Amino acid sequence: MAPILCSSMPEIKVGHIDDIQELRRARPTMVPERYIRDNSERPTRARLPDSLQIPIIDMSKMIWENDVQFHHELAKLATACEEWGFFQVINHGIDTHKLEDMEEVAREFFDLPLEEKEKYPMKPGTIQGYGHAFVFSEDQKLDWCNMLALGVEPPFIRDSKLWPTNPSHFSETLDKYSVEIRKLCHILLRLIARSLRRVEENVFNDMFGTAVQAVRMNYYPPCPRPDLVLGLSPHSDGSALTVLQQETDTVGLQILKDGAWVPVHPIQNALVINIGDTIEVLTNGKYKSVEHRAITNKKKDRLSLVTFYAPSYDVELGPLPEFVDENRPCMYRKYNHGDYSRHYVTNRLEGKKTLEFAKIAEQL
Ligand SMILES: O=C(O)CCC(=O)C(=O)O
Ligand SMILES: [Fe+2]
């Protein structure tokens, strides 16, 4: 997902969209037609070796720069970004209470009666508030998910009317949480720059002067037919970095690796990080923004808390010259990040299609 803009598109017709938690109340044995995916999109049970897991980066090994451990972990980070686009960080230094508190208020919010949650409506064509983002037509297949999405920083993207006042400590908890995640993003961006070797450690600094930070909370109720639906459609994120927190008792996130959907198994207190479209463009495709999706479970619900961290809207982006040479010709044109964000939020989630906005024609 991209950072959140309030791009209202009054002309779009999306038809009636059910609230999934309400739909579930009647304990249906089947799902409505609008959720049933075409065969090719349905979650198939992949026969993958359990050892096929996204890399795990131990941040406690990356404190002392002169240490052998530091360089070993940095090399792992480089491989993770190049080959997977995803990794989990452990020992990231964020107080686990802050993570748990956020999970708790988010759950409390989703457990509220619908009338209460509808006080913060996500209007069609916008992606802030409670509801369904990225729905633009009546015939579009829908995701088995309720969402609450909020712009956090800079202040002009924050729509305070959409910040829940119930639970009463929601905003305060989200603010505290967001400060911690932001600090983690700063550290990660520096480490990522360092792992690229060809650029200075502070190469990204100017782009993130008034960085955009947005949060999306995805709640996936249990689904009677998880084999037919998707929790969240395949997409790459329009951010620079995404930080995803998930509970440990359900698997739902899958990433596309060499043509197979690989599940991301949750690790206690770890955070899942992925490279977004911005870093793919800046590194001219060296570090990958990888397609991912969420599937549902028959018996269990699942909550994911997702922070998108992106450059200032006024920044002009394009591949850094250090990553363009005769072996790797320039794959992306220069563009304004605000324009890209607008493009992202006004199109449905469809694999890596949004990045075509930036691709140079002969690379399409
Ligand atoms: O819930 C998940 O695991 C995936 C969430 C995600 O990819 C997103 O919100 O962009
Ligand atoms: Fe995502």
Tab-separated table of C-alpha atoms and ligand atoms in Angstrom:
chain	number	residue	atom	x	y	z
A	1	MET	CA	0.000	0.000	0.000
A	2	ALA	CA	1.045	3.550	-0.541
A	3	PRO	CA	1.040	6.350	1.932
A	4	ILE	CA	-2.424	7.641	2.406
A	5	LEU	CA	-3.857	10.542	0.498
A	6	CYS	CA	-7.439	11.684	0.779
A	7	SER	CA	-8.227	11.367	-2.892
A	8	SER	CA	-11.983	11.400	-3.033
A	9	MET	CA	-13.451	10.048	-6.299
A	10	PRO	CA	-17.188	10.762	-6.018
A	11	GLU	CA	-18.140	9.140	-9.338
A	12	ILE	CA	-17.141	5.567	-8.450
A	13	LYS	CA	-19.831	2.963	-7.753
A	14	VAL	CA	-18.852	0.023	-5.612
A	15	GLY	CA	-22.285	-1.423	-4.776
A	16	HIS	CA	-23.079	-2.826	-1.367
A	17	ILE	CA	-20.051	-4.065	0.515
A	18	ASP	CA	-20.646	-6.308	3.492
A	19	ASP	CA	-18.786	-5.855	6.704
A	20	ILE	CA	-17.041	-9.209	7.096
A	21	GLN	CA	-17.509	-9.457	10.840
A	22	GLU	CA	-21.246	-8.856	10.395
A	23	LEU	CA	-21.393	-11.366	7.559
A	24	ARG	CA	-19.824	-13.935	9.833
A	25	ARG	CA	-22.370	-13.460	12.574
A	26	ALA	CA	-24.893	-15.663	10.759
A	27	ARG	CA	-22.276	-18.467	10.641
A	28	PRO	CA	-22.636	-18.991	6.886
A	29	THR	CA	-21.285	-22.169	5.346
A	30	MET	CA	-20.669	-20.476	2.009
A	31	VAL	CA	-19.278	-17.079	1.034
A	32	PRO	CA	-21.064	-14.522	-1.185
A	33	GLU	CA	-20.217	-14.548	-4.876
A	34	ARG	CA	-18.272	-11.276	-4.699
A	35	TYR	CA	-15.608	-12.934	-2.567
A	36	ILE	CA	-15.144	-16.077	-4.648
A	37	ARG	CA	-11.941	-15.819	-6.639
A	38	ASP	CA	-11.260	-17.210	-10.058
A	39	ASN	CA	-9.490	-20.540	-9.972
A	40	SER	CA	-6.109	-19.053	-10.788
A	41	GLU	CA	-6.255	-16.684	-7.821
A	42	ARG	CA	-7.426	-19.113	-5.157
A	43	PRO	CA	-5.003	-20.014	-2.421
A	44	THR	CA	-3.573	-23.391	-3.267
A	45	ARG	CA	-1.799	-25.474	-0.707
A	46	ALA	CA	1.828	-25.122	-1.699
A	47	ARG	CA	4.045	-28.145	-1.240
A	48	LEU	CA	7.116	-26.314	-0.058
A	49	PRO	CA	9.850	-27.512	2.248
A	50	ASP	CA	9.447	-26.051	5.754
A	51	SER	CA	12.999	-24.788	5.487
A	52	LEU	CA	11.897	-22.289	2.838
A	53	GLN	CA	11.504	-19.288	5.134
A	54	ILE	CA	12.174	-15.603	4.764
A	55	PRO	CA	15.528	-14.610	6.322
A	56	ILE	CA	15.745	-13.581	9.976
A	57	ILE	CA	17.924	-10.602	10.841
A	58	ASP	CA	19.146	-10.279	14.418
A	59	MET	CA	19.473	-6.579	15.083
A	60	SER	CA	21.380	-7.116	18.321
A	61	LYS	CA	24.258	-8.255	16.122
A	62	MET	CA	24.264	-4.957	14.272
A	63	ILE	CA	25.246	-2.557	17.022
A	64	TRP	CA	29.040	-2.573	16.902
A	65	GLU	CA	30.211	-1.745	13.436
A	66	ASN	CA	33.675	-3.188	13.790
A	67	ASP	CA	32.405	-6.501	14.849
A	68	VAL	CA	32.577	-9.540	12.538
A	69	GLN	CA	28.964	-10.270	13.482
A	70	PHE	CA	27.904	-6.891	12.130
A	71	HIS	CA	29.259	-7.619	8.681
A	72	HIS	CA	27.872	-11.121	8.659
A	73	GLU	CA	24.382	-9.835	9.523
A	74	LEU	CA	24.710	-6.977	7.019
A	75	ALA	CA	25.499	-9.505	4.276
A	76	LYS	CA	22.393	-11.472	5.308
A	77	LEU	CA	20.380	-8.279	5.052
A	78	ALA	CA	21.685	-7.632	1.533
A	79	THR	CA	20.726	-11.157	0.430
A	80	ALA	CA	17.302	-10.812	2.046
A	81	CYS	CA	16.594	-7.580	0.156
A	82	GLU	CA	17.914	-8.891	-3.147
A	83	GLU	CA	16.456	-12.361	-3.152
A	84	TRP	CA	13.386	-12.137	-0.952
A	85	GLY	CA	12.375	-8.492	-0.544
A	86	PHE	CA	11.234	-9.619	2.916
A	87	PHE	CA	12.836	-10.463	6.237
A	88	GLN	CA	11.914	-10.690	9.900
A	89	VAL	CA	13.799	-8.661	12.486
A	90	ILE	CA	14.381	-10.015	15.968
A	91	ASN	CA	15.921	-8.144	18.910
A	92	HIS	CA	14.825	-4.901	17.282
A	93	GLY	CA	14.863	-3.036	20.587
A	94	ILE	CA	11.200	-1.991	20.655
A	95	ASP	CA	9.624	-2.583	24.039
A	96	THR	CA	7.288	-5.554	23.577
A	97	HIS	CA	4.656	-3.834	25.732
A	98	LYS	CA	4.295	-1.162	23.069
A	99	LEU	CA	3.687	-3.858	20.465
A	100	GLU	CA	1.224	-5.709	22.679
A	101	ASP	CA	-0.624	-2.518	23.653
A	102	MET	CA	-1.136	-1.658	19.997
A	103	GLU	CA	-2.432	-5.122	19.238
A	104	GLU	CA	-4.807	-4.903	22.162
A	105	VAL	CA	-6.358	-1.545	21.211
A	106	ALA	CA	-6.664	-2.617	17.591
A	107	ARG	CA	-8.497	-5.780	18.643
A	108	GLU	CA	-10.704	-3.765	20.996
A	109	PHE	CA	-11.581	-1.489	18.094
A	110	PHE	CA	-12.497	-4.322	15.723
A	111	ASP	CA	-14.607	-5.918	18.478
A	112	LEU	CA	-16.811	-2.819	18.773
A	113	PRO	CA	-20.348	-2.866	17.367
A	114	LEU	CA	-20.534	-1.912	13.702
A	115	GLU	CA	-22.379	1.376	14.414
A	116	GLU	CA	-19.447	2.463	16.523
A	117	LYS	CA	-16.822	1.590	13.890
A	118	GLU	CA	-18.882	3.246	11.175
A	119	LYS	CA	-18.319	6.574	12.870
A	120	TYR	CA	-14.963	6.515	11.064
A	121	PRO	CA	-16.027	5.533	7.546
A	122	MET	CA	-13.624	4.890	4.729
A	123	LYS	CA	-15.454	6.521	1.834
A	124	PRO	CA	-15.225	4.879	-1.613
A	125	GLY	CA	-12.060	5.970	-3.366
A	126	THR	CA	-10.317	7.019	-0.149
A	127	ILE	CA	-8.087	4.849	1.969
A	128	GLN	CA	-8.408	6.275	5.455
A	129	GLY	CA	-10.909	5.127	8.038
A	130	TYR	CA	-12.772	1.885	8.661
A	131	GLY	CA	-13.948	-0.187	5.732
A	132	HIS	CA	-12.581	-1.561	2.472
A	133	ALA	CA	-9.787	0.143	0.583
A	134	PHE	CA	-8.977	-0.224	-3.117
A	135	VAL	CA	-12.511	-1.037	-4.275
A	136	PHE	CA	-13.408	0.848	-7.445
A	137	SER	CA	-16.198	-1.074	-9.177
A	138	GLU	CA	-19.248	-3.234	-8.579
A	139	ASP	CA	-17.772	-6.271	-10.284
A	140	GLN	CA	-14.429	-6.266	-8.498
A	141	LYS	CA	-13.725	-9.277	-6.279
A	142	LEU	CA	-13.572	-8.336	-2.617
A	143	ASP	CA	-11.100	-9.207	0.104
A	144	TRP	CA	-12.185	-11.093	3.241
A	145	CYS	CA	-10.960	-8.364	5.522
A	146	ASN	CA	-12.052	-5.365	7.579
A	147	MET	CA	-9.583	-2.520	7.702
A	148	LEU	CA	-8.828	0.571	9.685
A	149	ALA	CA	-6.284	2.791	7.943
A	150	LEU	CA	-4.901	6.064	9.247
A	151	GLY	CA	-2.367	8.647	8.130
A	152	VAL	CA	0.052	9.390	10.979
A	153	GLU	CA	2.774	11.746	9.727
A	154	PRO	CA	3.302	14.448	8.542
A	155	PRO	CA	0.416	16.221	10.284
A	156	PHE	CA	-1.294	17.257	7.029
A	157	ILE	CA	-2.140	13.633	6.152
A	158	ARG	CA	-3.663	13.010	9.563
A	159	ASP	CA	-7.447	13.111	9.436
A	160	SER	CA	-8.251	13.384	13.126
A	161	LYS	CA	-11.991	12.783	12.550
A	162	LEU	CA	-11.075	9.238	11.537
A	163	TRP	CA	-8.959	8.478	14.602
A	164	PRO	CA	-11.128	6.384	16.926
A	165	THR	CA	-11.984	7.895	20.295
A	166	ASN	CA	-13.192	4.457	21.330
A	167	PRO	CA	-11.244	2.657	22.791
A	168	SER	CA	-10.358	5.842	24.670
A	169	HIS	CA	-6.612	5.164	24.659
A	170	PHE	CA	-6.484	4.244	20.968
A	171	SER	CA	-4.852	7.445	19.633
A	172	GLU	CA	-2.316	7.726	22.396
A	173	THR	CA	-1.307	4.096	21.935
A	174	LEU	CA	-1.020	4.462	18.173
A	175	ASP	CA	1.085	7.600	18.533
A	176	LYS	CA	3.505	5.928	20.938
A	177	TYR	CA	3.685	2.865	18.712
A	178	SER	CA	4.304	4.951	15.612
A	179	VAL	CA	7.239	6.787	17.206
A	180	GLU	CA	8.942	3.450	17.875
A	181	ILE	CA	8.279	2.086	14.395
A	182	ARG	CA	9.557	5.313	12.873
A	183	LYS	CA	12.824	5.026	14.793
A	184	LEU	CA	13.165	1.451	13.585
A	185	CYS	CA	12.598	2.590	9.985
A	186	HIS	CA	15.385	5.189	10.329
A	187	ILE	CA	17.791	2.530	11.560
A	188	LEU	CA	16.756	0.071	8.876
A	189	LEU	CA	17.122	2.616	6.089
A	190	ARG	CA	20.669	3.346	7.232
A	191	LEU	CA	21.499	-0.346	7.395
A	192	ILE	CA	19.929	-0.954	4.004
A	193	ALA	CA	21.990	1.877	2.494
A	194	ARG	CA	25.068	0.410	4.118
A	195	SER	CA	24.283	-3.065	2.798
A	196	LEU	CA	24.130	-1.661	-0.737
A	197	ARG	CA	27.826	-0.751	-0.454
A	198	ARG	CA	27.876	1.552	-3.473
A	199	VAL	CA	26.201	4.477	-1.695
A	200	GLU	CA	26.767	6.557	1.430
A	201	GLU	CA	25.001	5.484	4.585
A	202	ASN	CA	22.974	8.723	4.608
A	203	VAL	CA	21.936	8.508	0.940
A	204	PHE	CA	18.227	8.333	1.802
A	205	ASN	CA	18.241	11.113	4.435
A	206	ASP	CA	17.044	13.981	2.266
A	207	MET	CA	14.188	11.984	0.787
A	208	PHE	CA	12.726	11.256	4.203
A	209	GLY	CA	12.856	14.792	5.612
A	210	THR	CA	9.079	14.915	5.997
A	211	ALA	CA	8.583	11.196	5.627
A	212	VAL	CA	5.081	9.864	5.275
A	213	GLN	CA	3.957	7.297	7.799
A	214	ALA	CA	0.620	5.545	7.593
A	215	VAL	CA	-0.803	2.593	9.449
A	216	ARG	CA	-3.251	-0.031	8.299
A	217	MET	CA	-4.817	-2.533	10.637
A	218	ASN	CA	-6.159	-5.558	8.814
A	219	TYR	CA	-8.612	-7.835	10.592
A	220	TYR	CA	-9.366	-11.142	8.907
A	221	PRO	CA	-12.320	-12.949	10.496
A	222	PRO	CA	-12.438	-16.747	10.128
A	223	CYS	CA	-13.835	-17.759	6.765
A	224	PRO	CA	-16.037	-20.805	6.026
A	225	ARG	CA	-14.277	-21.333	2.674
A	226	PRO	CA	-10.653	-20.159	2.930
A	227	ASP	CA	-9.950	-22.180	-0.223
A	228	LEU	CA	-12.082	-19.808	-2.327
A	229	VAL	CA	-11.239	-16.346	-1.010
A	230	LEU	CA	-8.311	-14.060	-0.312
A	231	GLY	CA	-7.863	-11.967	2.828
A	232	LEU	CA	-5.927	-9.372	0.881
A	233	SER	CA	-5.301	-9.321	-2.889
A	234	PRO	CA	-1.759	-9.747	-4.218
A	235	HIS	CA	0.139	-6.448	-4.321
A	236	SER	CA	3.473	-4.822	-3.717
A	237	ASP	CA	3.645	-1.934	-1.252
A	238	GLY	CA	3.961	1.638	-2.534
A	239	SER	CA	6.135	2.540	0.469
A	240	ALA	CA	9.907	2.556	0.865
A	241	LEU	CA	9.710	0.147	3.787
A	242	THR	CA	6.821	-1.657	5.426
A	243	VAL	CA	6.824	-2.943	8.987
A	244	LEU	CA	4.270	-5.641	9.747
A	245	GLN	CA	3.340	-6.911	13.154
A	246	GLN	CA	1.354	-10.129	13.369
A	247	GLU	CA	0.089	-12.404	16.075
A	248	THR	CA	1.857	-15.710	16.453
A	249	ASP	CA	-1.011	-18.173	16.370
A	250	THR	CA	-2.094	-17.912	12.725
A	251	VAL	CA	-0.305	-17.912	9.419
A	252	GLY	CA	-1.833	-15.649	6.772
A	253	LEU	CA	0.829	-13.644	4.975
A	254	GLN	CA	2.291	-15.216	1.840
A	255	ILE	CA	4.965	-13.855	-0.453
A	256	LEU	CA	5.635	-14.720	-4.060
A	257	LYS	CA	9.019	-16.358	-4.394
A	258	ASP	CA	10.145	-17.924	-7.667
A	259	GLY	CA	6.511	-18.371	-8.706
A	260	ALA	CA	5.371	-20.027	-5.438
A	261	TRP	CA	3.410	-18.504	-2.559
A	262	VAL	CA	5.610	-18.925	0.502
A	263	PRO	CA	3.972	-18.496	3.939
A	264	VAL	CA	5.593	-16.178	6.477
A	265	HIS	CA	5.584	-18.008	9.800
A	266	PRO	CA	5.211	-15.594	12.697
A	267	ILE	CA	7.974	-15.456	15.300
A	268	GLN	CA	7.227	-14.176	18.800
A	269	ASN	CA	8.062	-10.450	19.090
A	270	ALA	CA	9.590	-10.301	15.624
A	271	LEU	CA	8.523	-7.753	13.008
A	272	VAL	CA	8.226	-8.521	9.324
A	273	ILE	CA	9.927	-5.962	7.103
A	274	ASN	CA	9.523	-5.627	3.393
A	275	ILE	CA	11.095	-3.507	0.727
A	276	GLY	CA	8.524	-1.296	-0.986
A	277	ASP	CA	8.368	0.112	-4.505
A	278	THR	CA	10.453	3.204	-3.611
A	279	ILE	CA	13.567	1.204	-2.704
A	280	GLU	CA	13.124	-1.012	-5.751
A	281	VAL	CA	13.143	2.105	-7.938
A	282	LEU	CA	16.048	3.800	-6.135
A	283	THR	CA	18.209	0.687	-6.474
A	284	ASN	CA	17.100	0.163	-10.076
A	285	GLY	CA	15.600	-3.203	-9.200
A	286	LYS	CA	18.514	-4.572	-7.173
A	287	TYR	CA	16.442	-4.687	-3.986
A	288	LYS	CA	12.990	-6.098	-4.688
A	289	SER	CA	9.530	-4.936	-3.751
A	290	VAL	CA	7.938	-8.357	-3.651
A	291	GLU	CA	4.341	-9.267	-4.325
A	292	HIS	CA	2.455	-10.586	-1.312
A	293	ARG	CA	-1.085	-11.400	-0.193
A	294	ALA	CA	-3.002	-12.630	2.824
A	295	ILE	CA	-5.095	-15.767	3.070
A	296	THR	CA	-7.764	-16.590	5.639
A	297	ASN	CA	-8.317	-19.424	8.069
A	298	LYS	CA	-11.377	-21.531	8.730
A	299	LYS	CA	-11.368	-21.432	12.520
A	300	LYS	CA	-9.140	-18.563	13.519
A	301	ASP	CA	-9.200	-14.840	12.977
A	302	ARG	CA	-6.037	-12.860	12.338
A	303	LEU	CA	-4.905	-9.291	12.919
A	304	SER	CA	-1.997	-7.587	11.212
A	305	LEU	CA	-0.709	-4.103	12.013
A	306	VAL	CA	1.077	-2.610	9.082
A	307	THR	CA	3.130	0.606	8.970
A	308	PHE	CA	4.050	2.117	5.619
A	309	TYR	CA	7.059	4.394	5.642
A	310	ALA	CA	7.579	6.471	2.528
A	311	PRO	CA	9.446	9.555	1.273
A	312	SER	CA	8.065	13.081	1.356
A	313	TYR	CA	5.470	13.620	-1.358
A	314	ASP	CA	7.500	16.384	-3.010
A	315	VAL	CA	10.524	14.182	-3.657
A	316	GLU	CA	11.561	13.315	-7.217
A	317	LEU	CA	12.457	9.654	-7.401
A	318	GLY	CA	14.345	7.560	-9.899
A	319	PRO	CA	17.197	5.068	-9.880
A	320	LEU	CA	20.348	6.307	-8.144
A	321	PRO	CA	23.171	6.613	-10.703
A	322	GLU	CA	25.274	4.105	-8.725
A	323	PHE	CA	22.856	1.355	-9.772
A	324	VAL	CA	22.750	2.075	-13.469
A	325	ASP	CA	25.402	0.769	-15.846
A	326	GLU	CA	25.693	-1.077	-19.156
A	327	ASN	CA	24.824	-4.392	-17.480
A	328	ARG	CA	21.821	-2.948	-15.720
A	329	PRO	CA	20.194	-0.262	-17.833
A	330	CYS	CA	17.889	2.234	-16.192
A	331	MET	CA	14.546	0.494	-15.551
A	332	TYR	CA	12.544	3.371	-14.114
A	333	ARG	CA	11.894	6.925	-15.157
A	334	LYS	CA	12.046	9.920	-12.847
A	335	TYR	CA	8.747	10.759	-11.183
A	336	ASN	CA	7.293	12.689	-8.311
A	337	HIS	CA	6.521	10.511	-5.307
A	338	GLY	CA	3.259	12.357	-4.558
A	339	ASP	CA	2.066	11.526	-8.093
A	340	TYR	CA	3.018	7.909	-7.571
A	341	SER	CA	1.106	7.756	-4.286
A	342	ARG	CA	-1.967	9.225	-5.945
A	343	HIS	CA	-1.680	6.677	-8.730
A	344	TYR	CA	-1.297	3.853	-6.179
A	345	VAL	CA	-4.340	4.742	-4.102
A	346	THR	CA	-6.604	5.239	-7.100
A	347	ASN	CA	-6.025	1.758	-8.500
A	348	ARG	CA	-7.003	-1.637	-7.207
A	349	LEU	CA	-4.395	-3.954	-5.743
A	350	GLU	CA	-3.115	-6.053	-8.607
A	351	GLY	CA	0.267	-7.620	-8.119
A	352	LYS	CA	3.062	-5.293	-9.172
A	353	LYS	CA	0.952	-3.444	-11.700
A	354	THR	CA	1.172	-0.064	-9.967
A	355	LEU	CA	4.934	-0.005	-10.431
A	356	GLU	CA	4.384	0.068	-14.194
A	357	PHE	CA	3.680	3.749	-13.595
A	358	ALA	CA	7.426	4.184	-13.152
A	359	LYS	CA	8.756	1.606	-15.604
A	360	ILE	CA	10.489	2.771	-18.720
A	361	ALA	CA	8.399	1.533	-21.652
A	362	GLU	CA	10.897	-0.955	-23.107
A	363	GLN	CA	11.291	-2.567	-19.667
A	364	LEU	CA	7.582	-3.380	-19.384
B	1	LIG	O1	-2.025	-8.981	6.650
B	1	LIG	C1	-1.012	-9.263	6.046
B	1	LIG	O2	-0.269	-10.167	6.389
B	1	LIG	C2	-0.629	-8.498	4.812
B	1	LIG	C3	-0.893	-7.034	4.924
B	1	LIG	C4	-0.355	-6.229	3.781
B	1	LIG	O3	0.344	-6.709	2.934
B	1	LIG	C5	-0.714	-4.806	3.668
B	1	LIG	O4	-1.525	-4.317	4.489
B	1	LIG	O5	-0.194	-4.136	2.744
B	2	FE	FE	1.309	-5.166	1.726
